[in-house]
Amino acid sequence: YIKNKDIPEADPVSFFHKALIQAGTEANEHEILHLLEQAHHKFGVEKLIQDIVVPFLHEVGQLWCEKAWGEYQEAISSQTVRDFLSHIRRHFFVPDDAPLALGSCLPGERHEIPMQILLIQCMLRGYRTLMLGPSPAPTAIQSAIALKKPAIVLLTGSTEIAYNEFAQSVHTLEKLAQVHEHISFFIGGAGTEQFYEQFQLKALKLARTIEDILPPANL
């Protein structure tokens, strides 16, 4: 159990990086969660995401690709981060009359952590958020738009699956965005950047960072 006094003031970010990797190596979800809670308390949400969560996830992916970690270590680490981010988003107060950001993975895409992070960034900028989750049907996205009337719709595709195996769904969502001209649609992720020009997407605007969606001048 790590107490606040055990966190070195000189370089707390490096401390959390090393401690999280150690906890992930041991597949210790309770320690990962505790470390994330400590970092949240110390840094606040935005710095937690930028300086702790994102670098940790990159390191997790690298360790898995290099086969230094097994699938269970990667899965436990990623799932604990996902659950922690979901908890933050669900318990952060935003006024009921705030504009809504609707987020979803593309059909076929199951990597939901990038969307969790993006929705938290929207939340910090005054938006209510709603997430449909991994790999929804296009009809689920369409129904949610009709029911919830979001101001912005955010879609993400981190892998090639959404564009190779569910290509028709991407075209369907492009047409959906064309119909709802009063709603801003954005799409991002590593897979999206690879296929964006090939799919000739226009109504689904490419976004690489939160600034592409909500420019600083509009905050």
mmCIF file of C-alpha atoms in Angstrom:
data_model
loop_
_atom_site.group_PDB
_atom_site.id
_atom_site.type_symbol
_atom_site.label_atom_id
_atom_site.label_comp_id
_atom_site.label_asym_id
_atom_site.label_seq_id
_atom_site.Cartn_x
_atom_site.Cartn_y
_atom_site.Cartn_z
ATOM 1 C CA TYR A 1 0.000 0.000 0.000
ATOM 2 C CA ILE A 2 1.536 3.296 -1.121
ATOM 3 C CA LYS A 3 0.867 6.336 0.993
ATOM 4 C CA ASN A 4 1.238 9.909 -0.165
ATOM 5 C CA LYS A 5 4.423 10.340 1.864
ATOM 6 C CA ASP A 6 6.021 7.510 -0.141
ATOM 7 C CA ILE A 7 5.663 9.433 -3.402
ATOM 8 C CA PRO A 8 8.898 11.352 -4.079
ATOM 9 C CA GLU A 9 8.163 15.034 -4.624
ATOM 10 C CA ALA A 10 11.192 15.491 -6.877
ATOM 11 C CA ASP A 11 9.910 13.221 -9.674
ATOM 12 C CA PRO A 12 6.410 11.893 -8.936
ATOM 13 C CA VAL A 13 5.570 11.216 -12.598
ATOM 14 C CA SER A 14 8.527 8.870 -13.011
ATOM 15 C CA PHE A 15 7.580 7.184 -9.750
ATOM 16 C CA PHE A 16 4.076 6.418 -10.975
ATOM 17 C CA HIS A 17 5.359 5.166 -14.331
ATOM 18 C CA LYS A 18 7.707 2.676 -12.693
ATOM 19 C CA ALA A 19 5.196 1.623 -10.037
ATOM 20 C CA LEU A 20 2.442 1.022 -12.601
ATOM 21 C CA ILE A 21 4.715 -1.090 -14.796
ATOM 22 C CA GLN A 22 5.740 -3.131 -11.767
ATOM 23 C CA ALA A 23 2.111 -3.632 -10.764
ATOM 24 C CA GLY A 24 1.213 -4.583 -14.332
ATOM 25 C CA THR A 25 4.095 -7.041 -14.511
ATOM 26 C CA GLU A 26 2.674 -8.696 -11.397
ATOM 27 C CA ALA A 27 -0.864 -8.504 -12.882
ATOM 28 C CA ASN A 28 -1.916 -6.808 -9.640
ATOM 29 C CA GLU A 29 -5.133 -5.001 -10.566
ATOM 30 C CA HIS A 30 -5.686 -3.733 -7.023
ATOM 31 C CA GLU A 31 -2.280 -2.049 -6.972
ATOM 32 C CA ILE A 32 -2.815 -0.569 -10.461
ATOM 33 C CA LEU A 33 -6.136 0.864 -9.337
ATOM 34 C CA HIS A 34 -4.640 2.236 -6.129
ATOM 35 C CA LEU A 35 -1.794 3.904 -8.032
ATOM 36 C CA LEU A 36 -4.230 5.493 -10.469
ATOM 37 C CA GLU A 37 -6.312 6.789 -7.569
ATOM 38 C CA GLN A 38 -3.192 8.242 -5.914
ATOM 39 C CA ALA A 39 -2.117 9.917 -9.177
ATOM 40 C CA HIS A 40 -5.626 11.287 -9.685
ATOM 41 C CA HIS A 41 -5.568 12.786 -6.203
ATOM 42 C CA LYS A 42 -2.133 14.320 -6.734
ATOM 43 C CA PHE A 43 -2.370 15.612 -10.292
ATOM 44 C CA GLY A 44 -6.042 16.060 -11.163
ATOM 45 C CA VAL A 45 -7.798 14.550 -14.149
ATOM 46 C CA GLU A 46 -6.118 16.258 -17.109
ATOM 47 C CA LYS A 47 -2.530 15.785 -15.964
ATOM 48 C CA LEU A 48 -3.357 12.245 -14.864
ATOM 49 C CA ILE A 49 -4.431 11.371 -18.400
ATOM 50 C CA GLN A 50 -1.651 13.188 -20.241
ATOM 51 C CA ASP A 51 1.304 12.339 -18.013
ATOM 52 C CA ILE A 52 0.351 9.021 -16.422
ATOM 53 C CA VAL A 53 -2.392 7.090 -18.224
ATOM 54 C CA VAL A 54 -1.412 7.636 -21.866
ATOM 55 C CA PRO A 55 2.322 6.877 -21.350
ATOM 56 C CA PHE A 56 1.409 3.803 -19.274
ATOM 57 C CA LEU A 57 -0.868 2.482 -22.021
ATOM 58 C CA HIS A 58 1.830 3.047 -24.639
ATOM 59 C CA GLU A 59 4.302 1.115 -22.495
ATOM 60 C CA VAL A 60 1.780 -1.680 -21.955
ATOM 61 C CA GLY A 61 1.313 -1.990 -25.722
ATOM 62 C CA GLN A 62 5.060 -1.996 -26.304
ATOM 63 C CA LEU A 63 5.707 -4.670 -23.686
ATOM 64 C CA TRP A 64 3.002 -6.843 -25.205
ATOM 65 C CA CYS A 65 4.298 -6.373 -28.773
ATOM 66 C CA GLU A 66 7.811 -7.284 -27.611
ATOM 67 C CA LYS A 67 6.355 -10.339 -25.824
ATOM 68 C CA ALA A 68 7.916 -9.161 -22.585
ATOM 69 C CA TRP A 69 4.395 -9.369 -21.165
ATOM 70 C CA GLY A 70 1.812 -12.073 -21.612
ATOM 71 C CA GLU A 71 -1.740 -11.460 -22.713
ATOM 72 C CA TYR A 72 -3.022 -11.677 -19.145
ATOM 73 C CA GLN A 73 -0.699 -8.867 -18.009
ATOM 74 C CA GLU A 74 -1.785 -6.652 -20.901
ATOM 75 C CA ALA A 75 -5.449 -7.497 -20.398
ATOM 76 C CA ILE A 76 -5.491 -6.846 -16.654
ATOM 77 C CA SER A 77 -3.590 -3.577 -17.009
ATOM 78 C CA SER A 78 -5.768 -2.289 -19.858
ATOM 79 C CA GLN A 79 -9.056 -3.365 -18.300
ATOM 80 C CA THR A 80 -8.182 -1.756 -14.966
ATOM 81 C CA VAL A 81 -7.351 1.530 -16.711
ATOM 82 C CA ARG A 82 -10.587 1.306 -18.718
ATOM 83 C CA ASP A 83 -12.679 0.738 -15.603
ATOM 84 C CA PHE A 84 -10.941 3.574 -13.770
ATOM 85 C CA LEU A 85 -11.529 6.039 -16.618
ATOM 86 C CA SER A 86 -15.162 4.976 -16.881
ATOM 87 C CA HIS A 87 -15.585 5.609 -13.152
ATOM 88 C CA ILE A 88 -14.133 9.119 -13.485
ATOM 89 C CA ARG A 89 -16.420 9.959 -16.389
ATOM 90 C CA ARG A 90 -19.558 8.693 -14.680
ATOM 91 C CA HIS A 91 -18.907 10.542 -11.416
ATOM 92 C CA PHE A 92 -17.764 13.924 -12.722
ATOM 93 C CA PHE A 93 -20.482 16.557 -12.377
ATOM 94 C CA VAL A 94 -21.595 18.316 -15.545
ATOM 95 C CA PRO A 95 -24.823 20.397 -15.674
ATOM 96 C CA ASP A 96 -27.837 18.638 -17.157
ATOM 97 C CA ASP A 97 -28.262 21.372 -19.764
ATOM 98 C CA ALA A 98 -24.683 21.078 -21.053
ATOM 99 C CA PRO A 99 -24.281 19.997 -24.701
ATOM 100 C CA LEU A 100 -23.880 16.263 -25.232
ATOM 101 C CA ALA A 101 -20.892 14.479 -26.750
ATOM 102 C CA LEU A 102 -21.852 11.008 -27.966
ATOM 103 C CA GLY A 103 -18.921 8.634 -28.312
ATOM 104 C CA SER A 104 -18.636 5.194 -29.851
ATOM 105 C CA CYS A 105 -16.183 2.760 -31.318
ATOM 106 C CA LEU A 106 -16.770 1.935 -34.968
ATOM 107 C CA PRO A 107 -18.585 -1.334 -35.698
ATOM 108 C CA GLY A 108 -15.996 -4.089 -35.322
ATOM 109 C CA GLU A 109 -13.700 -1.959 -33.147
ATOM 110 C CA ARG A 110 -13.308 -3.149 -29.542
ATOM 111 C CA HIS A 111 -10.543 -0.856 -28.267
ATOM 112 C CA GLU A 112 -12.603 1.581 -26.208
ATOM 113 C CA ILE A 113 -9.974 3.249 -24.006
ATOM 114 C CA PRO A 114 -9.123 5.996 -26.563
ATOM 115 C CA MET A 115 -12.799 6.979 -26.603
ATOM 116 C CA GLN A 116 -12.983 6.951 -22.805
ATOM 117 C CA ILE A 117 -10.068 9.389 -22.740
ATOM 118 C CA LEU A 118 -11.562 11.590 -25.455
ATOM 119 C CA LEU A 119 -14.913 11.811 -23.692
ATOM 120 C CA ILE A 120 -13.239 12.787 -20.430
ATOM 121 C CA GLN A 121 -11.425 15.556 -22.300
ATOM 122 C CA CYS A 122 -14.788 16.724 -23.652
ATOM 123 C CA MET A 123 -16.264 16.534 -20.164
ATOM 124 C CA LEU A 124 -13.492 18.764 -18.816
ATOM 125 C CA ARG A 125 -14.516 21.286 -21.458
ATOM 126 C CA GLY A 126 -18.110 21.405 -20.308
ATOM 127 C CA TYR A 127 -19.831 18.604 -22.243
ATOM 128 C CA ARG A 128 -22.061 15.868 -20.950
ATOM 129 C CA THR A 129 -20.904 12.524 -22.311
ATOM 130 C CA LEU A 130 -22.492 9.267 -23.385
ATOM 131 C CA MET A 131 -20.575 6.229 -24.614
ATOM 132 C CA LEU A 132 -22.119 3.403 -26.598
ATOM 133 C CA GLY A 133 -19.209 1.049 -26.034
ATOM 134 C CA PRO A 134 -17.222 -1.294 -28.266
ATOM 135 C CA SER A 135 -18.400 -2.539 -31.664
ATOM 136 C CA PRO A 136 -21.995 -1.274 -31.783
ATOM 137 C CA ALA A 137 -24.261 -1.720 -34.774
ATOM 138 C CA PRO A 138 -24.658 1.372 -37.001
ATOM 139 C CA THR A 139 -28.365 1.305 -36.140
ATOM 140 C CA ALA A 140 -27.472 1.696 -32.458
ATOM 141 C CA ILE A 141 -25.519 4.859 -33.229
ATOM 142 C CA GLN A 142 -28.371 6.180 -35.392
ATOM 143 C CA SER A 143 -30.955 5.446 -32.686
ATOM 144 C CA ALA A 144 -28.831 7.117 -30.003
ATOM 145 C CA ILE A 145 -28.517 10.251 -32.139
ATOM 146 C CA ALA A 146 -32.279 10.399 -32.673
ATOM 147 C CA LEU A 147 -33.020 9.879 -28.986
ATOM 148 C CA LYS A 148 -30.271 11.919 -27.311
ATOM 149 C CA LYS A 149 -29.722 14.694 -29.900
ATOM 150 C CA PRO A 150 -25.978 15.199 -29.292
ATOM 151 C CA ALA A 151 -24.068 18.308 -30.272
ATOM 152 C CA ILE A 152 -21.080 16.253 -31.413
ATOM 153 C CA VAL A 153 -20.603 12.601 -32.343
ATOM 154 C CA LEU A 154 -17.183 11.017 -31.887
ATOM 155 C CA LEU A 155 -16.167 7.740 -33.534
ATOM 156 C CA THR A 156 -12.915 5.845 -33.207
ATOM 157 C CA GLY A 157 -11.170 3.034 -35.047
ATOM 158 C CA SER A 158 -7.836 2.008 -33.566
ATOM 159 C CA THR A 159 -7.350 -1.081 -35.735
ATOM 160 C CA GLU A 160 -7.907 -2.077 -39.356
ATOM 161 C CA ILE A 161 -10.847 -4.341 -38.510
ATOM 162 C CA ALA A 162 -13.496 -1.634 -38.814
ATOM 163 C CA TYR A 163 -12.280 -0.749 -42.307
ATOM 164 C CA ASN A 164 -11.572 -4.252 -43.617
ATOM 165 C CA GLU A 165 -14.379 -6.366 -42.167
ATOM 166 C CA PHE A 166 -16.992 -3.674 -41.523
ATOM 167 C CA ALA A 167 -16.357 -1.325 -44.446
ATOM 168 C CA GLN A 168 -20.048 -0.967 -45.309
ATOM 169 C CA SER A 169 -20.762 0.249 -41.779
ATOM 170 C CA VAL A 170 -18.249 3.067 -42.227
ATOM 171 C CA HIS A 171 -19.991 4.159 -45.441
ATOM 172 C CA THR A 172 -23.344 3.987 -43.626
ATOM 173 C CA LEU A 173 -22.041 6.275 -40.881
ATOM 174 C CA GLU A 174 -20.710 8.726 -43.471
ATOM 175 C CA LYS A 175 -24.191 8.944 -44.973
ATOM 176 C CA LEU A 176 -25.662 9.362 -41.485
ATOM 177 C CA ALA A 177 -23.345 12.296 -40.853
ATOM 178 C CA GLN A 178 -24.358 13.861 -44.168
ATOM 179 C CA VAL A 179 -28.030 13.719 -43.149
ATOM 180 C CA HIS A 180 -27.396 15.346 -39.735
ATOM 181 C CA GLU A 181 -25.691 18.510 -40.924
ATOM 182 C CA HIS A 182 -26.449 20.313 -37.650
ATOM 183 C CA ILE A 183 -24.326 17.796 -35.692
ATOM 184 C CA SER A 184 -20.526 17.765 -35.850
ATOM 185 C CA PHE A 185 -19.178 14.286 -36.571
ATOM 186 C CA PHE A 186 -15.532 13.408 -35.923
ATOM 187 C CA ILE A 187 -13.618 10.192 -36.483
ATOM 188 C CA GLY A 188 -10.128 9.232 -35.331
ATOM 189 C CA GLY A 189 -7.722 6.495 -34.303
ATOM 190 C CA ALA A 190 -4.702 4.816 -35.880
ATOM 191 C CA GLY A 191 -6.849 2.686 -38.192
ATOM 192 C CA THR A 192 -8.816 5.728 -39.294
ATOM 193 C CA GLU A 193 -5.709 7.675 -40.247
ATOM 194 C CA GLN A 194 -4.624 4.770 -42.441
ATOM 195 C CA PHE A 195 -7.925 4.468 -44.322
ATOM 196 C CA TYR A 196 -9.448 7.961 -44.150
ATOM 197 C CA GLU A 197 -8.486 9.113 -47.646
ATOM 198 C CA GLN A 198 -9.192 5.721 -49.194
ATOM 199 C CA PHE A 199 -12.782 5.814 -47.896
ATOM 200 C CA GLN A 200 -13.183 9.428 -49.096
ATOM 201 C CA LEU A 201 -14.813 10.524 -45.863
ATOM 202 C CA LYS A 202 -15.967 14.133 -45.684
ATOM 203 C CA ALA A 203 -18.907 14.492 -43.305
ATOM 204 C CA LEU A 204 -16.918 12.391 -40.823
ATOM 205 C CA LYS A 205 -14.125 14.865 -40.105
ATOM 206 C CA LEU A 206 -10.716 13.471 -39.186
ATOM 207 C CA ALA A 207 -9.601 14.357 -35.649
ATOM 208 C CA ARG A 208 -6.226 13.484 -34.146
ATOM 209 C CA THR A 209 -6.494 15.363 -30.842
ATOM 210 C CA ILE A 210 -9.141 17.056 -28.712
ATOM 211 C CA GLU A 211 -8.040 20.392 -30.203
ATOM 212 C CA ASP A 212 -9.273 19.238 -33.621
ATOM 213 C CA ILE A 213 -12.724 18.813 -32.086
ATOM 214 C CA LEU A 214 -12.836 21.654 -29.568
ATOM 215 C CA PRO A 215 -10.239 24.288 -30.504
ATOM 216 C CA PRO A 216 -8.812 26.278 -27.564
ATOM 217 C CA ALA A 217 -10.465 29.467 -28.817
ATOM 218 C CA ASN A 218 -13.854 27.834 -28.292
ATOM 219 C CA LEU A 219 -13.213 26.623 -24.750
#
